Coordinates of C-alpha atoms in Angstrom, one line a residue:
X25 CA -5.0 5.8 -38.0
X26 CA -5.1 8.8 -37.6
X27 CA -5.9 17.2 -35.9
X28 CA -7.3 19.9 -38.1
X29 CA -10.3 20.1 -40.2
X30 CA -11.3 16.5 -41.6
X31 CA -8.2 15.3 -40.0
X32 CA -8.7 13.2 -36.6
X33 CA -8.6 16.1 -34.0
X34 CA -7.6 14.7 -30.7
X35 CA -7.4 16.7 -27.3
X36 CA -6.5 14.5 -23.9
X37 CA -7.4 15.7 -20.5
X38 CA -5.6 18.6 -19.1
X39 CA -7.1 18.5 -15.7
X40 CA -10.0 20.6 -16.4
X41 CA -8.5 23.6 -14.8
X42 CA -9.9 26.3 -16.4
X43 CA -7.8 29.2 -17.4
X44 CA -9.3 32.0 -14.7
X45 CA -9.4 29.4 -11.8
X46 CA -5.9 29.6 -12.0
X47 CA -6.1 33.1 -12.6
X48 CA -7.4 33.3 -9.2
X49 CA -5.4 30.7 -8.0
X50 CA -2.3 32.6 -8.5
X51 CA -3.7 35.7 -7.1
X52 CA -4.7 34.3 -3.8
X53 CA -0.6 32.5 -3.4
X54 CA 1.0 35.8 -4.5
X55 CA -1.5 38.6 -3.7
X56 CA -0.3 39.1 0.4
X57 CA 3.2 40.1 -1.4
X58 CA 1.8 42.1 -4.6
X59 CA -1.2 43.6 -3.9
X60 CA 0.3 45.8 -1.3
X61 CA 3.1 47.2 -3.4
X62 CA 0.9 48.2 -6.0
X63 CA -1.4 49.8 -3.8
X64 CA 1.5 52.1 -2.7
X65 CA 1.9 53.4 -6.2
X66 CA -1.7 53.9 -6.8
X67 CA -3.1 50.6 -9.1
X68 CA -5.9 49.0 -7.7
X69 CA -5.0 46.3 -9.7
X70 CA -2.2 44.8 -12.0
X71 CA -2.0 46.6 -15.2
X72 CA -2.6 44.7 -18.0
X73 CA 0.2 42.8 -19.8
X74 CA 0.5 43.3 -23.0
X75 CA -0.9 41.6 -26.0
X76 CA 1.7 38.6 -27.0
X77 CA 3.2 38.7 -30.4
X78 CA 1.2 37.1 -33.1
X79 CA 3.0 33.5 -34.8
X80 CA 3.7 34.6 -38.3
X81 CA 2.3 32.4 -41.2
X82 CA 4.1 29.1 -41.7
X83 CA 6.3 29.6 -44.8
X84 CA 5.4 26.6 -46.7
X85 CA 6.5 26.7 -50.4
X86 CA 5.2 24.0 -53.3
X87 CA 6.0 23.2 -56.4
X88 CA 5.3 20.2 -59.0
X89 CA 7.1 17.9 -61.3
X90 CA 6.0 17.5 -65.0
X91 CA 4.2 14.1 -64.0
X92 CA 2.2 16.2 -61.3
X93 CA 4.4 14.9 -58.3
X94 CA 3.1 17.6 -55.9
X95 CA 6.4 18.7 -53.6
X96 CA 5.8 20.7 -50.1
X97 CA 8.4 22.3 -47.8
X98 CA 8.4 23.8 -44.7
X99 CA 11.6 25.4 -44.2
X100 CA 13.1 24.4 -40.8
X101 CA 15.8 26.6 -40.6
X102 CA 18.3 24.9 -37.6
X103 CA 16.3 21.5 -37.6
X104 CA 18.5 18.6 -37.0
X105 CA 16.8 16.2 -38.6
X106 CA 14.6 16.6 -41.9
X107 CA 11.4 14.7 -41.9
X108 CA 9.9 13.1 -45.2
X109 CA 6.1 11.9 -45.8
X110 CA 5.0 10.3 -49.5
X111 CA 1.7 10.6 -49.1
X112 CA -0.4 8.6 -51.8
X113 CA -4.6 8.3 -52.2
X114 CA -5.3 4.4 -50.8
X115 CA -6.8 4.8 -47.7
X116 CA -8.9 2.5 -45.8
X117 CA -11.8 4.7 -47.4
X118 CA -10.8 3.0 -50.2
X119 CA -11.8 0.0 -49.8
X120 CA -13.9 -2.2 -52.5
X121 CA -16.6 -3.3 -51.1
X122 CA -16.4 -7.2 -50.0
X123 CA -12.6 -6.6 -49.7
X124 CA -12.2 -4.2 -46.8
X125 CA -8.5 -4.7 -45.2
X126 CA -7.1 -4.1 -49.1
X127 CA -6.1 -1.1 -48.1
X128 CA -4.0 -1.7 -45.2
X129 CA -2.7 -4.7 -46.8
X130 CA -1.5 -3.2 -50.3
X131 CA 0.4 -0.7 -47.4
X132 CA 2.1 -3.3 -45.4
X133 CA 3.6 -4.9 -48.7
X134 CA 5.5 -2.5 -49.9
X135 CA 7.9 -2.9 -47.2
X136 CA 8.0 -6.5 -48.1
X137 CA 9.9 -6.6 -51.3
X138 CA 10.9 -4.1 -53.9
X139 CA 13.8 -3.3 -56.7
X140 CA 16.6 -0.8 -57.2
X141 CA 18.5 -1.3 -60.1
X142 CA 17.4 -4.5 -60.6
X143 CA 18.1 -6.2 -57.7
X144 CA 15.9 -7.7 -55.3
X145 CA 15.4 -5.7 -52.0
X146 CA 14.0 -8.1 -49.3
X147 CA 12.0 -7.1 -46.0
X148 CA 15.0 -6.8 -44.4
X149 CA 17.1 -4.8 -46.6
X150 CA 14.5 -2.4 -46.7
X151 CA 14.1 -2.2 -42.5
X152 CA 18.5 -1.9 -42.6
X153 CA 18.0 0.8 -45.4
X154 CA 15.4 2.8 -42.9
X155 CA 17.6 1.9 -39.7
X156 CA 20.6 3.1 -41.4
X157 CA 19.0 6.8 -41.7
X158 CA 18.4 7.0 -37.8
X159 CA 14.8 6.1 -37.1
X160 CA 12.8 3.1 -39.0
X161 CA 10.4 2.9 -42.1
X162 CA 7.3 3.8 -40.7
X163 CA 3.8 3.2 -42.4
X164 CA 0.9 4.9 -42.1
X165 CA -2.8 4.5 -43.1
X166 CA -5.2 7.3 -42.7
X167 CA -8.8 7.5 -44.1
X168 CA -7.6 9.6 -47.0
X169 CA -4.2 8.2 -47.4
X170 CA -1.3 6.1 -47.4
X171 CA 2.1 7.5 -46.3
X172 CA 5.5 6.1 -46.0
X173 CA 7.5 8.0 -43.7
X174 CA 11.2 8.6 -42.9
X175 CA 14.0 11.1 -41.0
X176 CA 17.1 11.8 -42.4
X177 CA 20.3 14.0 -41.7
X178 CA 20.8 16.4 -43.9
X179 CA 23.1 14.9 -46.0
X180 CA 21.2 11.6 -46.4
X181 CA 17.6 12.9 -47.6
X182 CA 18.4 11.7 -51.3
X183 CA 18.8 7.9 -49.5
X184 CA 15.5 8.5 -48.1
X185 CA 13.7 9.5 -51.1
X186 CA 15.6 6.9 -53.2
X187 CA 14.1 4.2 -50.8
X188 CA 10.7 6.0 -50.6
X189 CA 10.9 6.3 -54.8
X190 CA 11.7 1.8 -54.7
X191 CA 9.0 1.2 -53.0
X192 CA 6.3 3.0 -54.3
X193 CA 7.4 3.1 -58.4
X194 CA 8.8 -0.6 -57.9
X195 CA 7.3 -3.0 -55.3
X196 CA 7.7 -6.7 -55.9
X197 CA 3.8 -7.4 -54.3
X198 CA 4.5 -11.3 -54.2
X199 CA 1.9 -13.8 -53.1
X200 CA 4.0 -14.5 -50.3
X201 CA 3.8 -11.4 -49.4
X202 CA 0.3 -10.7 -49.7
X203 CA -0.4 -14.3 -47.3
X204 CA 2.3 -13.2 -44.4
X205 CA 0.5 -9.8 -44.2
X206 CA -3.1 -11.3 -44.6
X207 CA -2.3 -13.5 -41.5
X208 CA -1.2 -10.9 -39.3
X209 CA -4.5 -8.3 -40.8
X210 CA -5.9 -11.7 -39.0
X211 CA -4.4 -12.4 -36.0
X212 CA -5.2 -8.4 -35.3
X213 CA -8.9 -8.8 -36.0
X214 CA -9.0 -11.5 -33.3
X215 CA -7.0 -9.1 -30.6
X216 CA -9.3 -6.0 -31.5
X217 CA -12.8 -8.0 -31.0
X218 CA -11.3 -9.0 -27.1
X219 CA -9.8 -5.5 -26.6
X220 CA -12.5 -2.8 -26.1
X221 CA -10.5 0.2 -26.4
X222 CA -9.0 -1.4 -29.7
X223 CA -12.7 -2.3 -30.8
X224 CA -14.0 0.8 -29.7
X225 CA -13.3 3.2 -32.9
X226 CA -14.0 0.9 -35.7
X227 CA -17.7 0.6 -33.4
X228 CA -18.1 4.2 -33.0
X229 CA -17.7 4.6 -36.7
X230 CA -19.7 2.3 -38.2
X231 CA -22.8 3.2 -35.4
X232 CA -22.0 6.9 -36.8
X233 CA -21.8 6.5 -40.7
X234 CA -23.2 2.5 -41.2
X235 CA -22.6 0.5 -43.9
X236 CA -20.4 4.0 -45.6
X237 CA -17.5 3.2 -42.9
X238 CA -15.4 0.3 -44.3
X239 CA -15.0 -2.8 -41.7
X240 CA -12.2 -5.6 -42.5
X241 CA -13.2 -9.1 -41.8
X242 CA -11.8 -12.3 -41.2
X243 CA -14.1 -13.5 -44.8
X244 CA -12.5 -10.1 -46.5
X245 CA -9.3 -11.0 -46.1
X246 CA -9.9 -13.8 -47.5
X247 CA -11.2 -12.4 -50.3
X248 CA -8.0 -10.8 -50.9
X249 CA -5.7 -11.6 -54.5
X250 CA -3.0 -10.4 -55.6
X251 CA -4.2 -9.4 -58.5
X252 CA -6.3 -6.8 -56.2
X253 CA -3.4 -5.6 -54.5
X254 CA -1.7 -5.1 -58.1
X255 CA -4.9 -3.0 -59.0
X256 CA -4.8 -1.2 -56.6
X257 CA -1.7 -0.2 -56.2
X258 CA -1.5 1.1 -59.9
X259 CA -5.2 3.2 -58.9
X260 CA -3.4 5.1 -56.2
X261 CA 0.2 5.4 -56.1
X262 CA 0.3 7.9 -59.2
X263 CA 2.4 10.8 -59.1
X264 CA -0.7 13.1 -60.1
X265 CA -2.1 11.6 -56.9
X266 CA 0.7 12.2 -54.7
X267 CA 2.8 14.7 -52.3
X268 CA 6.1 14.6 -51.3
X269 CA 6.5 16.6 -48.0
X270 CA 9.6 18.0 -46.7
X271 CA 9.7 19.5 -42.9
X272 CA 13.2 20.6 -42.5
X273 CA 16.4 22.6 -42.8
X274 CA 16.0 22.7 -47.0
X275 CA 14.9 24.9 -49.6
X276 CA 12.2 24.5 -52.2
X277 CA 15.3 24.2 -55.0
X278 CA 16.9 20.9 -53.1
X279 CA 13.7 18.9 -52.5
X280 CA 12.6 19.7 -55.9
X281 CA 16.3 18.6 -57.1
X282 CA 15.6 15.7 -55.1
X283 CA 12.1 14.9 -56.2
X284 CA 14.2 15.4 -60.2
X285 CA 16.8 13.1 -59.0
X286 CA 14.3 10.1 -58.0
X287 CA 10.9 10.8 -59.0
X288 CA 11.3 12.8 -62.2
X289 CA 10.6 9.3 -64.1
X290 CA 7.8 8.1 -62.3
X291 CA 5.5 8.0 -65.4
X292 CA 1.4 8.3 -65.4
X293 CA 0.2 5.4 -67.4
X294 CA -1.2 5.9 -70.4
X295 CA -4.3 3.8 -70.3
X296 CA -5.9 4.2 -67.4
X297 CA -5.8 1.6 -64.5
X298 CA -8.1 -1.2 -63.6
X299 CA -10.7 0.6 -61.0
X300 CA -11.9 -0.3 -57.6
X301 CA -15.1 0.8 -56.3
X302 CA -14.9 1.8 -52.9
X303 CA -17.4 1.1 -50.7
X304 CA -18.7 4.2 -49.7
X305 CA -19.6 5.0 -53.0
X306 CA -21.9 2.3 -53.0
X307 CA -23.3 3.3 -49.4
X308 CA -26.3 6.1 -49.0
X309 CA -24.3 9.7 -48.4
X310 CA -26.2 10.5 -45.9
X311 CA -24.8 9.3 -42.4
X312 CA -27.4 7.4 -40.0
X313 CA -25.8 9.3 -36.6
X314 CA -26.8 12.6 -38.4
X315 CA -30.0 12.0 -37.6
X316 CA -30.5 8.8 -35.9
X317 CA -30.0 8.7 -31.8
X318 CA -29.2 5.4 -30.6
X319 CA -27.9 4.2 -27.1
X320 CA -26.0 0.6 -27.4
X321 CA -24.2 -2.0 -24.9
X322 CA -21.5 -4.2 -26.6
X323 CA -20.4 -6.7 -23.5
X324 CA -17.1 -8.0 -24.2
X325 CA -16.1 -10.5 -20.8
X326 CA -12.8 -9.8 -20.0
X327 CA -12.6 -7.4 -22.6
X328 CA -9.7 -5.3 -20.9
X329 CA -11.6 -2.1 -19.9
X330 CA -15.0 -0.5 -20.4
X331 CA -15.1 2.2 -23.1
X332 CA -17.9 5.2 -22.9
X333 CA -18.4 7.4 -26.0
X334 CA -20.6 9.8 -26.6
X335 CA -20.6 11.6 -30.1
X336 CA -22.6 13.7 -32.4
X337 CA -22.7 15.5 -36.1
X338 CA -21.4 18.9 -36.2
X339 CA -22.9 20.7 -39.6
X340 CA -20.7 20.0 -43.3
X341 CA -19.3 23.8 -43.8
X342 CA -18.0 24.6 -39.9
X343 CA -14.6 25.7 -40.5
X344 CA -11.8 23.8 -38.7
X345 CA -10.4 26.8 -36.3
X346 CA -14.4 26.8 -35.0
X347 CA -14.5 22.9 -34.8
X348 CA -11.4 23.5 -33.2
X349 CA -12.0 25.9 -30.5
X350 CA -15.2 24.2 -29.8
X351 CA -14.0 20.9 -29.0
X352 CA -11.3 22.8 -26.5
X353 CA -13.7 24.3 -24.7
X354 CA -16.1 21.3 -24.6
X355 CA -13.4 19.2 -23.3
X356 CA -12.4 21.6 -20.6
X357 CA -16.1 21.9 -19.6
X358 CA -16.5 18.2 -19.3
X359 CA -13.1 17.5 -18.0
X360 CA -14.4 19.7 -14.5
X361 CA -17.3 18.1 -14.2
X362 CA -16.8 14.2 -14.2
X363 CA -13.6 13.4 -13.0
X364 CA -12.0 11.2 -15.4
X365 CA -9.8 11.8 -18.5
X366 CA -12.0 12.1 -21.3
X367 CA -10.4 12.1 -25.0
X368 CA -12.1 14.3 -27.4
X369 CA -11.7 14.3 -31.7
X370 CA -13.6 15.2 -34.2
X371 CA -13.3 12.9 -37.8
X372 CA -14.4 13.3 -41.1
X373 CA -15.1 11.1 -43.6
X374 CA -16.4 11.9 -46.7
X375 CA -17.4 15.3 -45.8
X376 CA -19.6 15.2 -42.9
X377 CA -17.9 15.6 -39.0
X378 CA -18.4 13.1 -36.1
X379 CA -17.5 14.9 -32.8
X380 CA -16.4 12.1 -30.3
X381 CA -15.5 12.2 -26.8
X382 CA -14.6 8.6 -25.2
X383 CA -13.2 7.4 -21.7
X384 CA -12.3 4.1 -20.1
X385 CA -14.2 3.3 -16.9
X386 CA -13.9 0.6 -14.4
X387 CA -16.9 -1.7 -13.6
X388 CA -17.9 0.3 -10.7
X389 CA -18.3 3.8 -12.2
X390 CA -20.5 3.1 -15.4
X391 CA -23.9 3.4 -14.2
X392 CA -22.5 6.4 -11.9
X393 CA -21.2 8.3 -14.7
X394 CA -23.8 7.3 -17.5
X395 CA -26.2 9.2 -15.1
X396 CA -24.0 12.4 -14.5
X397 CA -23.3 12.2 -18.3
X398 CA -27.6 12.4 -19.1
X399 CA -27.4 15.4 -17.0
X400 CA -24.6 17.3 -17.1
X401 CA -23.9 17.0 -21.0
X402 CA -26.6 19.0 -22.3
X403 CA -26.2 21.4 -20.1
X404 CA -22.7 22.0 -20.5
X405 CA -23.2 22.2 -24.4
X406 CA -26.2 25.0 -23.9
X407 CA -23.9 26.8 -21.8
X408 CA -23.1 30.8 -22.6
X409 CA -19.6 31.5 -23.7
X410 CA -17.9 34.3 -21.8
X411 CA -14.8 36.1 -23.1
X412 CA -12.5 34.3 -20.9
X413 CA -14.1 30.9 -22.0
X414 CA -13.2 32.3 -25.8
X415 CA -10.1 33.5 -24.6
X416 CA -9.4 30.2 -22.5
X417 CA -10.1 28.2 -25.8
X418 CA -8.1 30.1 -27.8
X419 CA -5.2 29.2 -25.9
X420 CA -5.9 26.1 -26.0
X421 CA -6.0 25.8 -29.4
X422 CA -2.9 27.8 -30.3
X423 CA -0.9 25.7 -28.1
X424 CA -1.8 22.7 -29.5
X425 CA -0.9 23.9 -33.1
X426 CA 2.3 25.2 -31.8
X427 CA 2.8 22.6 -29.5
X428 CA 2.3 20.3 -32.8
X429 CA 4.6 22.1 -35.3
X430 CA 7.7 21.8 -33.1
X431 CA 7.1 18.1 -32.5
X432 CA 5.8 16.8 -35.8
X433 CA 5.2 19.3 -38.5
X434 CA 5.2 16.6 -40.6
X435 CA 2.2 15.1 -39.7
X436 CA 0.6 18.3 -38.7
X437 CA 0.7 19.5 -42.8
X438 CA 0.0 15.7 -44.1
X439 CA -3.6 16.4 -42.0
X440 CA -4.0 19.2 -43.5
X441 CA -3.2 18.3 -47.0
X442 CA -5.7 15.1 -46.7
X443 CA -8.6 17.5 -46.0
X444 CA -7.8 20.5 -47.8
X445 CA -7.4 22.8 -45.4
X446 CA -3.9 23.6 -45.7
X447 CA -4.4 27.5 -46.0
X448 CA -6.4 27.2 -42.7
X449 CA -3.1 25.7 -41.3
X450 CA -0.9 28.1 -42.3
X451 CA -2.5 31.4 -41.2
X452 CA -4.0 29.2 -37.8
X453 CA -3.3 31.8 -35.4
X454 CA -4.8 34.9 -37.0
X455 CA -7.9 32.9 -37.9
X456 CA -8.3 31.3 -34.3
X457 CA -8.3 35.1 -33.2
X458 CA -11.0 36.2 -35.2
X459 CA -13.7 34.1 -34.0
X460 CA -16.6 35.4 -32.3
X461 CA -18.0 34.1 -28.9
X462 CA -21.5 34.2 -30.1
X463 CA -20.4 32.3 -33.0
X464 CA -18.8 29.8 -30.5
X465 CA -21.9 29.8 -28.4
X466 CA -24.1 29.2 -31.7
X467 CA -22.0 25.6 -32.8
X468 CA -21.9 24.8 -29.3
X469 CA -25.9 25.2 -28.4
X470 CA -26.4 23.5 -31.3
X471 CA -24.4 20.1 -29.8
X472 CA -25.5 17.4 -28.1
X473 CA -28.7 17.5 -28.2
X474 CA -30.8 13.8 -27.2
X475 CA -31.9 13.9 -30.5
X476 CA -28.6 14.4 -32.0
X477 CA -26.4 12.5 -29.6
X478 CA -25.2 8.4 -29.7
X479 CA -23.6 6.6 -26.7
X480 CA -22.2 3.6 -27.1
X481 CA -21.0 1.0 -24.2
X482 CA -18.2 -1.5 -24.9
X483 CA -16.4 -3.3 -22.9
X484 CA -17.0 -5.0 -19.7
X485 CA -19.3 -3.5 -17.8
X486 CA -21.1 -6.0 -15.8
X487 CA -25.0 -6.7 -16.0
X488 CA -26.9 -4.4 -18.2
X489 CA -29.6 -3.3 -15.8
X490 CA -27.5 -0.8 -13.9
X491 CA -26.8 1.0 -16.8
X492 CA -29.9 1.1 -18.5
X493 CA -31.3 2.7 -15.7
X494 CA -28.7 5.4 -15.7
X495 CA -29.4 5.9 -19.4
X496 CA -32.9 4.9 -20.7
X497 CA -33.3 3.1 -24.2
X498 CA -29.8 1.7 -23.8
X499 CA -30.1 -1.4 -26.1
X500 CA -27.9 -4.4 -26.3
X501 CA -25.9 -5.0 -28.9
X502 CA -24.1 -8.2 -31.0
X503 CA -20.9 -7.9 -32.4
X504 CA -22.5 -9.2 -35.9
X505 CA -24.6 -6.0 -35.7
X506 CA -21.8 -3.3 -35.5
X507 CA -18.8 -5.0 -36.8
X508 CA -20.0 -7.7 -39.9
X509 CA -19.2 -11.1 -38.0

């Protein structure tokens, strides 16, 4: 489930190399064959290169139908291959409270049955229609949002969004269905409790926001009708409530045509639809891990690894290209210091950011790293930010957006739609240049402080005592506690 903004912004290790080390590195292998030459012709040192060409603004172009189907292209000129996202409202955020897993249920089910023209489409004519476009149906569940997702040649895009237009306007959503998809929401609750690194996000969230971040249980699921899934379904997948992205080599005129061809009919009821409540509206808006430090120890024997995360609020209002450039340099900073690869995001849900940084440790390096951790992390957050740390960040950050848009455009704009920040995406590169290194220095300083900060230990990581004495007030944990059951 899942990289701008409110969207799940990942970064894995790059070797915590940072960007004048090499600097140096490279002049101490080349400088016996340089330095000299330049010397003859009077530089002291190499003159500055100049200043690369800014990216220009992604071109994206929109548009809407009558029924308020929202339609967004980015024009690929050259691309192969055009990729397609519907993306509708029903996240897991959405969620009724007592019948968490609805969500990623009502999802999987649309794959399971629908109708074109009258006739049944089964699960697998649906997977051949996907295969027969190049790649398969894939489904995705966000927070936000629930996307179906395809590629297509050029010449086949109208099969695509004539599949994606049957299973959204035209689902079967059978009981038999709803109990082959309940079983395996099931059989993956079971694996994720065993597995830390599986178990590890859905903890981290709910020790960040409590009772506001949804949790599926076995005694949800079973809660489950399909009746609920029916309600649910007509709640969300409304073409006032959707967005039909195109990332490819097509204009604004044929996905609209397309979007006329398939979708034009696609009617907003008249009376409104049977409501859910979700369960964070019923949950206080203000996140415990805002304000609330804790330290806890989830054992899990034989749970497949040892997870350490760290995490902390960053202030409702921080703009993403800041977040972004924070969490860069952060990363790089921690990534020299204790040597193992250390994933970094920041998340949103509802408005207020959790910065994470997690890693999987071995049995014999907890209690070692838990006390370099205590130490080194506040200073590294309190740490001034030079111009080459800026600079360093900077291009960190612009080669992960650029390194994004030629390798899934799709999903980078879908992010960036579900958090409303798709201006911020499009002009990325100026606004990642105009930020200040004070301004840096201030978000940073204002991190990871102890009484700001949660760790959280899962996994197995042999007797407690080790690690509480690396890190005092570290508490144990039941899985009841942080998960429901």
């Amino acid at each position: 489930m899942s990289p701008i903004g409110g969207m799940n912004e990942t970064k894995q290790d790059r070797g915590g190399i940072k960007r004048r080390d090499w600097l140096l590195g490279a002049t101490l292998v080349s400088g016996s064959a340089v330095v000299p030459v330049l010397a003859q012709d009077g530089f002291e040192q190499p003159p500055e290169a100049p200043p690369a060409p800014q990216p220009a603004p992604l071109a994206i172009q929109q548009t809407k139908l009558p029924n308020g189907l929202r339609i967004v292209v980015l024009p690929r000129p050259g691309a192969t291959r055009t990729a397609i996202r519907l993306i509708g409202d029903g996240g897991w955020l959405r969620d009724p409270a007592g019948k968490e897993g609805l969500a990623e249920v009502a999802l999987a089910m649309l794959a399971q049955g629908a109708k074109r023209d009258g006739e049944l489409m089964e699960s697998a004519d649906i997977a051949y229609a996907g295969d027969l476009l190049g790649l398969p149906l894939r489904l995705e569940l966000t927070p936000g949002g629930a996307e179906l997702v395809l590629e297509a040649l050029p010449d086949q895009c109208d099969d695509a969004v004539n599949l994606m237009a049957d299973l959204t306007q035209r689902p079967t959503l059978a009981f038999e269905s709803l109990e082959h998809m309940r079983s395996r929401a099931q059989d993956a609750l079971v694996l994720r409790r065993a597995d830390a690194l599986l178990l590890a996000p859905w903890v981290a969230r709910r020790a960040f926001w409590g009772r506001s971040q949804p949790v599926q249980t076995s005694a949800s699921l079973k809660r489950l009708k399909r009746e609920d899934v029916l309600a649910f379904h007509r709640q969300y997948w409304r073409p006032e409530r959707t967005v039909l992205l195109f990332a490819g080599d097509l204009s604004l005129e044929t996905a609209r045509g397309l979007a006329d061809d398939f979708m034009a009919d696609w009617r907003v009821p008249k009376a409104p639809p049977p409501t859910t409540t979700p369960a964070v509206a019923l949950a206080s808006t203000t996140p415990p891990g805002a304000t609330t430090p804790t330290a806890q120890f989830l054992q899990l024997p034989q749970g497949q690894g040892c997870r350490l995360i760290v995490q902390t609020a960053v202030p409702r209002g921080t703009p993403p290209v800041l977040r972004a450039l924070a969490r860069e340099l952060m990363h790089q900073r921690l990534a020299s210091r204790l040597p193992w690869p250390w994933d970094s995001e920041i998340e949103s849900l509802g408005g207020t950011f959790c910065w994470r940084m997690s890693v999987t440790l071995p049995v014999s390096a907890v209690a070692e790293q838990l006390a370099l951790l205590r130490e080194q992390l506040p200073m590294i957050a309190a740490e001034a930010v030079s111009p080459e740390d800026l600079a360093m960040a900077q291009a960190l950050a612009l080669g992960d957006w650029q390194a994004r848009l030629a390798e899934a455009p799709d999903e980078l704009l879908a992010r960036a739609i579900a958090a409303g920040e798709l201006e911020d995406c499009q002009q990325w590169p100026q606004r990642v240049r105009a930020v200040s290194a004070p301004v840096l220095q201030l978000l940073m300083s204002a991190s990871w402080r102890d009484n700001r900060t949660q760790l959280l230990l899962i996994g197995d990581a042999g007797p407690p005592e080790p690690a509480q004495r690396a890190w005092p007030g570290l508490s144990l944990a039941t899985m009841r506690a942080v998960i429901g059951e």
